[in-house]
Short mmCIF file of C-alpha atoms in Angstrom, two decimals:
data_model
loop_
_atom_site.label_atom_id
_atom_site.label_comp_id
_atom_site.label_asym_id
_atom_site.label_seq_id
_atom_site.Cartn_x
_atom_site.Cartn_y
_atom_site.Cartn_z
CA UNK O 1 13.45 -36.08 -21.31
CA UNK O 2 16.30 -34.83 -19.15
CA UNK O 3 17.83 -31.57 -20.30
CA UNK O 4 21.61 -31.69 -20.23
CA UNK O 5 23.06 -28.45 -18.88
CA UNK O 6 26.64 -27.44 -19.62
CA UNK O 7 27.38 -26.31 -16.08
CA UNK O 8 30.98 -25.35 -16.82
CA UNK O 9 29.88 -22.73 -19.32
CA UNK O 10 27.37 -21.19 -16.89
CA UNK O 11 29.27 -18.24 -15.42
CA UNK O 12 26.54 -15.60 -15.46
CA UNK O 13 26.84 -13.10 -12.57
CA UNK O 14 23.43 -12.51 -10.98
CA UNK O 15 24.61 -9.42 -9.07
CA UNK O 16 25.43 -7.71 -12.36
CA UNK O 17 22.11 -8.77 -13.86
CA UNK O 18 20.28 -7.51 -10.79
CA UNK O 19 22.05 -4.14 -11.02
CA UNK O 20 20.95 -3.90 -14.67
CA UNK O 21 17.36 -4.92 -13.85
CA UNK O 22 16.91 -2.44 -11.01
CA UNK O 23 18.54 0.36 -13.02
CA UNK O 24 16.14 -0.31 -15.89
CA UNK O 25 13.17 -0.36 -13.50
CA UNK O 26 14.20 2.70 -11.49
CA UNK O 27 15.53 4.77 -14.40
CA UNK O 28 18.97 5.73 -13.08
CA UNK O 29 22.07 4.40 -11.33
CA UNK O 30 21.43 6.59 -8.30
CA UNK O 31 17.83 5.36 -7.91
CA UNK O 32 18.99 1.76 -8.33
CA UNK O 33 21.66 2.31 -5.69
CA UNK O 34 19.04 3.54 -3.23
CA UNK O 35 16.76 0.58 -3.97
CA UNK O 36 19.61 -1.90 -3.45
CA UNK O 37 21.21 -0.07 -0.49
CA UNK O 38 24.37 0.29 -2.55
CA UNK O 39 26.30 3.17 -4.15
CA UNK O 40 25.96 4.74 -7.56
CA UNK O 41 29.56 3.91 -8.62
CA UNK O 42 29.08 0.26 -7.61
CA UNK O 43 25.89 -0.06 -9.65
CA UNK O 44 27.54 1.64 -12.60
CA UNK O 45 30.54 -0.72 -12.44
CA UNK O 46 28.28 -3.79 -12.28
CA UNK O 47 26.29 -2.70 -15.31
CA UNK O 48 29.46 -1.85 -17.23
CA UNK O 49 30.90 -5.27 -16.35
CA UNK O 50 27.73 -6.93 -17.63
CA UNK O 51 27.95 -4.97 -20.88
CA UNK O 52 31.57 -6.02 -21.30
CA UNK O 53 30.76 -9.64 -20.48
CA UNK O 54 27.95 -9.76 -23.05
CA UNK O 55 29.63 -7.52 -25.61
CA UNK O 56 26.64 -5.18 -25.94
CA UNK O 57 25.60 -1.68 -24.89
CA UNK O 58 22.60 -1.80 -22.59
CA UNK O 59 21.96 1.89 -21.89
CA UNK O 60 22.50 5.16 -23.70
CA UNK O 61 22.50 8.50 -21.92
CA UNK O 62 19.73 10.97 -22.81
CA UNK O 63 20.55 14.21 -21.01
CA UNK O 64 20.82 13.27 -17.35
CA UNK O 65 18.77 10.09 -17.76
CA UNK O 66 19.25 6.60 -19.16
CA UNK O 67 17.46 4.91 -22.04
CA UNK O 68 17.56 1.23 -22.82
CA UNK O 69 19.10 0.26 -26.13
CA UNK O 70 17.58 -2.39 -28.37
CA UNK O 71 19.92 -4.94 -26.81
CA UNK O 72 18.98 -3.71 -23.37
CA UNK O 73 15.28 -4.12 -24.08
CA UNK O 74 15.81 -7.66 -25.31
CA UNK O 75 17.88 -8.59 -22.28
CA UNK O 76 15.45 -6.93 -19.86
CA UNK O 77 12.71 -9.43 -20.63
CA UNK O 78 14.96 -12.36 -19.71
CA UNK O 79 16.49 -10.72 -16.63
CA UNK O 80 13.06 -9.71 -15.36
CA UNK O 81 12.06 -13.38 -15.52
CA UNK O 82 15.20 -14.22 -13.56
CA UNK O 83 14.25 -11.62 -10.95
CA UNK O 84 10.79 -13.13 -10.60
CA UNK O 85 12.30 -16.60 -10.21
CA UNK O 86 14.74 -15.30 -7.59
CA UNK O 87 11.88 -13.70 -5.66
CA UNK O 88 9.86 -16.93 -5.74
CA UNK O 89 12.90 -18.85 -4.49
CA UNK O 90 13.25 -16.40 -1.62
CA UNK O 91 9.54 -16.64 -0.84
CA UNK O 92 9.68 -20.44 -0.81
CA UNK O 93 12.68 -20.47 1.50
CA UNK O 94 11.09 -17.94 3.84
CA UNK O 95 7.84 -19.82 3.81
CA UNK O 96 9.46 -22.98 5.11
CA UNK O 97 10.60 -21.26 8.29
CA UNK O 98 9.06 -22.86 11.36
CA UNK O 99 10.16 -20.14 13.75
CA UNK O 100 7.58 -17.78 15.23
CA UNK O 101 10.31 -15.29 16.07
CA UNK O 102 11.36 -12.61 13.64
CA UNK O 103 10.18 -9.58 11.71
CA UNK O 104 6.84 -9.10 9.96
CA UNK O 105 6.22 -6.07 7.74
CA UNK O 106 2.66 -4.73 7.60
CA UNK O 107 1.46 -1.94 5.35
CA UNK O 108 -1.74 0.07 5.88
CA UNK O 109 -3.20 3.48 5.11
CA UNK O 110 -2.62 6.41 7.46
CA UNK O 111 -6.09 6.27 9.01
CA UNK O 112 -5.98 2.51 9.62
CA UNK O 113 -2.39 2.59 10.89
CA UNK O 114 -2.99 5.52 13.22
CA UNK O 115 -6.43 4.79 14.65
CA UNK O 116 -7.12 1.07 14.27
CA UNK O 117 -3.89 -0.93 14.37
CA UNK O 118 -2.04 0.39 17.49
CA UNK O 119 -4.13 -1.40 20.15
CA UNK O 120 -4.18 -4.59 18.08
CA UNK O 121 -0.42 -4.56 17.51
CA UNK O 122 0.16 -3.74 21.16
CA UNK O 123 -1.70 -6.89 22.22
CA UNK O 124 0.10 -8.89 19.55
CA UNK O 125 3.48 -7.85 20.94
CA UNK O 126 2.42 -8.79 24.48
CA UNK O 127 1.15 -12.19 23.38
CA UNK O 128 4.10 -12.93 21.06
CA UNK O 129 7.18 -10.97 22.23
CA UNK O 130 9.45 -12.83 19.79
CA UNK O 131 7.82 -11.11 16.84
CA UNK O 132 9.07 -7.69 15.78
CA UNK O 133 6.94 -5.46 13.60
CA UNK O 134 7.64 -3.07 10.77
CA UNK O 135 4.68 -0.85 9.92
CA UNK O 136 4.79 0.83 6.51
CA UNK O 137 2.26 3.66 6.62
CA UNK O 138 1.26 4.61 3.10
CA UNK O 139 -1.86 5.42 1.12
CA UNK O 140 -0.23 3.88 -1.94
CA UNK O 141 -0.64 0.21 -2.77
CA UNK O 142 2.57 -1.61 -1.83
CA UNK O 143 3.86 -4.43 -4.04
CA UNK O 144 3.89 -7.71 -2.12
CA UNK O 145 5.68 -9.45 -5.00
CA UNK O 146 8.81 -7.36 -4.40
CA UNK O 147 8.64 -7.70 -0.62
CA UNK O 148 7.67 -4.10 0.06
CA UNK O 149 5.52 -5.71 2.77
CA UNK O 150 4.55 -9.16 4.04
CA UNK O 151 0.93 -8.36 4.88
CA UNK O 152 -1.17 -5.54 3.42
CA UNK O 153 -4.44 -4.06 4.65
CA UNK O 154 -6.42 -2.70 1.71
CA UNK O 155 -9.89 -1.32 1.01
CA UNK O 156 -10.39 -3.33 -2.16
CA UNK O 157 -10.15 -6.94 -3.24
CA UNK O 158 -6.87 -7.72 -5.02
CA UNK O 159 -7.06 -9.35 -8.42
CA UNK O 160 -3.59 -10.93 -8.62
CA UNK O 161 -4.05 -14.72 -8.71
CA UNK O 162 -0.95 -15.49 -6.62
CA UNK O 163 -2.05 -13.42 -3.62
CA UNK O 164 -4.09 -14.72 -0.70
CA UNK O 165 -6.83 -12.28 0.28
CA UNK O 166 -9.31 -12.36 3.13
CA UNK O 167 -12.09 -9.86 3.73
CA UNK O 168 -11.97 -9.28 7.48
CA UNK O 169 -14.62 -6.62 7.98
CA UNK O 170 -17.19 -4.35 6.38
CA UNK O 171 -16.55 -0.88 7.67
CA UNK O 172 -18.48 2.23 6.64
CA UNK O 173 -17.86 5.95 6.22
CA UNK O 174 -19.96 9.08 6.79
CA UNK O 175 -19.55 12.85 6.78
CA UNK O 176 -18.23 14.57 9.91
CA UNK O 177 -17.78 18.18 10.94
CA UNK O 178 -16.74 20.16 14.01
CA UNK O 179 -19.51 21.85 16.06
CA UNK O 180 -17.84 25.22 15.37
CA UNK O 181 -18.24 24.68 11.64
CA UNK O 182 -21.90 23.66 11.99
CA UNK O 183 -22.52 26.75 14.10
CA UNK O 184 -21.17 28.95 11.29
CA UNK O 185 -22.89 27.12 8.43
CA UNK O 186 -26.20 26.13 9.99
CA UNK O 187 -27.78 22.64 9.99
CA UNK O 188 -26.20 20.11 7.63
CA UNK O 189 -28.87 17.56 6.77
CA UNK O 190 -29.98 17.62 3.13
CA UNK O 191 -28.33 17.36 -0.27
CA UNK O 192 -28.99 21.07 -0.66
CA UNK O 193 -27.05 21.72 2.53
CA UNK O 194 -24.13 19.73 1.15
CA UNK O 195 -23.89 22.07 -1.84
CA UNK O 196 -22.90 24.98 0.44
CA UNK O 197 -20.27 23.18 2.48
CA UNK O 198 -16.48 23.28 2.25
CA UNK O 199 -14.93 19.90 1.51
CA UNK O 200 -11.56 18.15 1.59
CA UNK O 201 -10.06 16.44 -1.46
CA UNK O 202 -7.67 13.57 -1.15
CA UNK O 203 -5.03 14.59 -3.73
CA UNK O 204 -7.36 15.37 -6.65
CA UNK O 205 -10.52 17.47 -6.39
CA UNK O 206 -11.73 16.65 -9.93
CA UNK O 207 -11.64 12.93 -9.13
CA UNK O 208 -13.41 13.56 -5.82
CA UNK O 209 -16.32 15.24 -7.64
CA UNK O 210 -16.89 11.99 -9.57
CA UNK O 211 -16.49 9.85 -6.45
CA UNK O 212 -19.08 11.84 -4.51
CA UNK O 213 -21.53 11.31 -7.36
CA UNK O 214 -20.74 7.60 -7.38
CA UNK O 215 -20.77 7.15 -3.57
CA UNK O 216 -23.93 9.00 -2.56
CA UNK O 217 -25.49 10.18 -5.79
CA UNK O 218 -24.98 13.90 -5.18
CA UNK O 219 -23.40 16.59 -7.30
CA UNK O 220 -20.79 18.83 -5.71
CA UNK O 221 -18.78 21.59 -7.35
CA UNK O 222 -15.03 21.35 -7.64
CA UNK O 223 -14.81 24.80 -6.03
CA UNK O 224 -16.19 23.34 -2.79
CA UNK O 225 -12.96 21.42 -2.24
CA UNK O 226 -11.06 24.11 -0.37
CA UNK O 227 -8.18 21.87 0.73
CA UNK O 228 -6.34 19.21 -1.26
CA UNK O 229 -3.92 16.93 0.57
CA UNK O 230 -2.46 13.44 0.23
CA UNK O 231 -2.47 12.95 4.00
CA UNK O 232 -5.53 11.53 5.77
CA UNK O 233 -4.37 12.70 9.21
CA UNK O 234 -3.89 16.30 8.10
CA UNK O 235 -7.32 16.28 6.45
CA UNK O 236 -8.92 14.89 9.62
CA UNK O 237 -7.17 17.38 11.88
CA UNK O 238 -8.35 20.30 9.73
CA UNK O 239 -11.88 18.93 10.00
CA UNK O 240 -11.58 18.91 13.79
CA UNK O 241 -10.40 22.53 13.60
CA UNK O 242 -13.59 23.54 11.79
CA UNK O 243 -12.24 24.06 8.28
CA UNK O 244 -14.87 21.94 6.55
CA UNK O 245 -16.76 18.67 6.22
CA UNK O 246 -14.73 15.46 6.02
CA UNK O 247 -15.64 12.01 4.76
CA UNK O 248 -14.12 9.55 7.24
CA UNK O 249 -14.38 5.92 8.32
CA UNK O 250 -16.86 5.47 11.16
CA UNK O 251 -14.17 3.52 13.05
CA UNK O 252 -12.42 6.88 13.36
CA UNK O 253 -15.25 9.40 13.31
CA UNK O 254 -17.45 7.73 15.93
CA UNK O 255 -14.57 7.73 18.43
CA UNK O 256 -13.70 11.43 18.03
CA UNK O 257 -15.33 13.82 20.50
CA UNK O 258 -14.33 16.94 18.51
CA UNK O 259 -16.65 16.15 15.59
CA UNK O 260 -20.22 15.03 15.01
CA UNK O 261 -21.83 13.10 12.18
CA UNK O 262 -23.64 15.29 9.65
CA UNK O 263 -26.06 14.42 6.83
CA UNK O 264 -27.39 11.49 8.89
CA UNK O 265 -29.87 10.45 6.19
CA UNK O 266 -27.18 9.92 3.56
CA UNK O 267 -26.49 6.25 2.87
CA UNK O 268 -23.46 4.66 4.50
CA UNK O 269 -20.45 4.44 2.22
CA UNK O 270 -19.00 0.92 2.34
CA UNK O 271 -15.32 0.64 3.30
CA UNK O 272 -14.32 -3.04 3.23
CA UNK O 273 -11.03 -4.07 4.78
CA UNK O 274 -9.08 -6.86 3.08
CA UNK O 275 -5.96 -8.52 4.35
CA UNK O 276 -3.55 -9.65 1.67
CA UNK O 277 -0.51 -11.92 1.81
CA UNK O 278 1.66 -13.67 -0.77
CA UNK O 279 0.72 -17.32 -1.29
CA UNK O 280 4.18 -18.74 -0.47
CA UNK O 281 4.36 -16.69 2.68
CA UNK O 282 1.22 -18.30 3.97
CA UNK O 283 3.23 -21.45 4.80
CA UNK O 284 5.32 -19.55 7.32
CA UNK O 285 4.16 -20.12 10.89
CA UNK O 286 5.21 -16.60 11.85
CA UNK O 287 3.29 -14.88 9.08
CA UNK O 288 0.31 -17.20 9.49
CA UNK O 289 0.18 -16.32 13.18
CA UNK O 290 0.25 -12.56 12.54
CA UNK O 291 -2.20 -12.82 9.63
CA UNK O 292 -4.73 -14.78 11.70
CA UNK O 293 -4.22 -12.55 14.74
CA UNK O 294 -4.95 -9.39 12.76
CA UNK O 295 -7.92 -10.97 10.99
CA UNK O 296 -9.53 -12.08 14.26
CA UNK O 297 -8.88 -8.76 15.99
CA UNK O 298 -10.34 -6.72 13.14
CA UNK O 299 -13.40 -8.97 12.93
CA UNK O 300 -13.95 -8.69 16.70
CA UNK O 301 -13.69 -4.91 16.45
CA UNK O 302 -16.56 -4.92 13.96
CA UNK O 303 -18.76 -7.03 16.25
CA UNK O 304 -18.05 -4.75 19.20
CA UNK O 305 -19.22 -1.62 17.38
#
């Protein structure tokens, strides 16, 4: 059955709907303006125009923030579906591009971006000078659905069904320390030795206590985590300066002359590297080229070590 659409009555303004959607998602006009590279007054006018067009109030002010009204909540479900459809349309259009010139956005953690990717991306640029690269360095998981990146390097397998994922290597991690720290603390070999070391926590020391138990089956005290940071490079640099013992990928630790591996009898901690890309983007020659190039280079790096 063919559905008959009354095209003349369809005068819905997507820009206004998008302003409403992003404001609802971000929580304020100013945050929405930043996300859309617009201005706060413009976003406010677009939302007000949508309210006037529909004859409803979508937000109410609570202090300095915004709260969706009942009408706003009902509309949000429909507009969010429109946003998803718009994204898929954009993906499909981008995916049909046959050009191997253009920009590709890659996201990776600080350690991977700093120590592993530079030589690979350098060769990529020499082999394919028409491709420009944007590297988003973040320890947070970026959302490929909203185009925060084209290709993501992650240490876990994604579960979203509409993402293409490929495990490109099985890296490992061990404990490392500076010779100056070992000289102060004495030999670091056994589980008992670990209990007297100073450790680094990535953001949350309480969570790290549980992870150490899960990773290597040892108990450490929360008080041993003398430094908490959300930056891998800062943590690694402090290790090289002799502040404490650091858990680091062997890709990084084995190449650093300022540290040595400690607790050699502890089991290796697996650190898989997955490459992830949106399914529609896989039909783009440009993204396929970069995806395959990275996958091959990372796999070769594993064989060389």
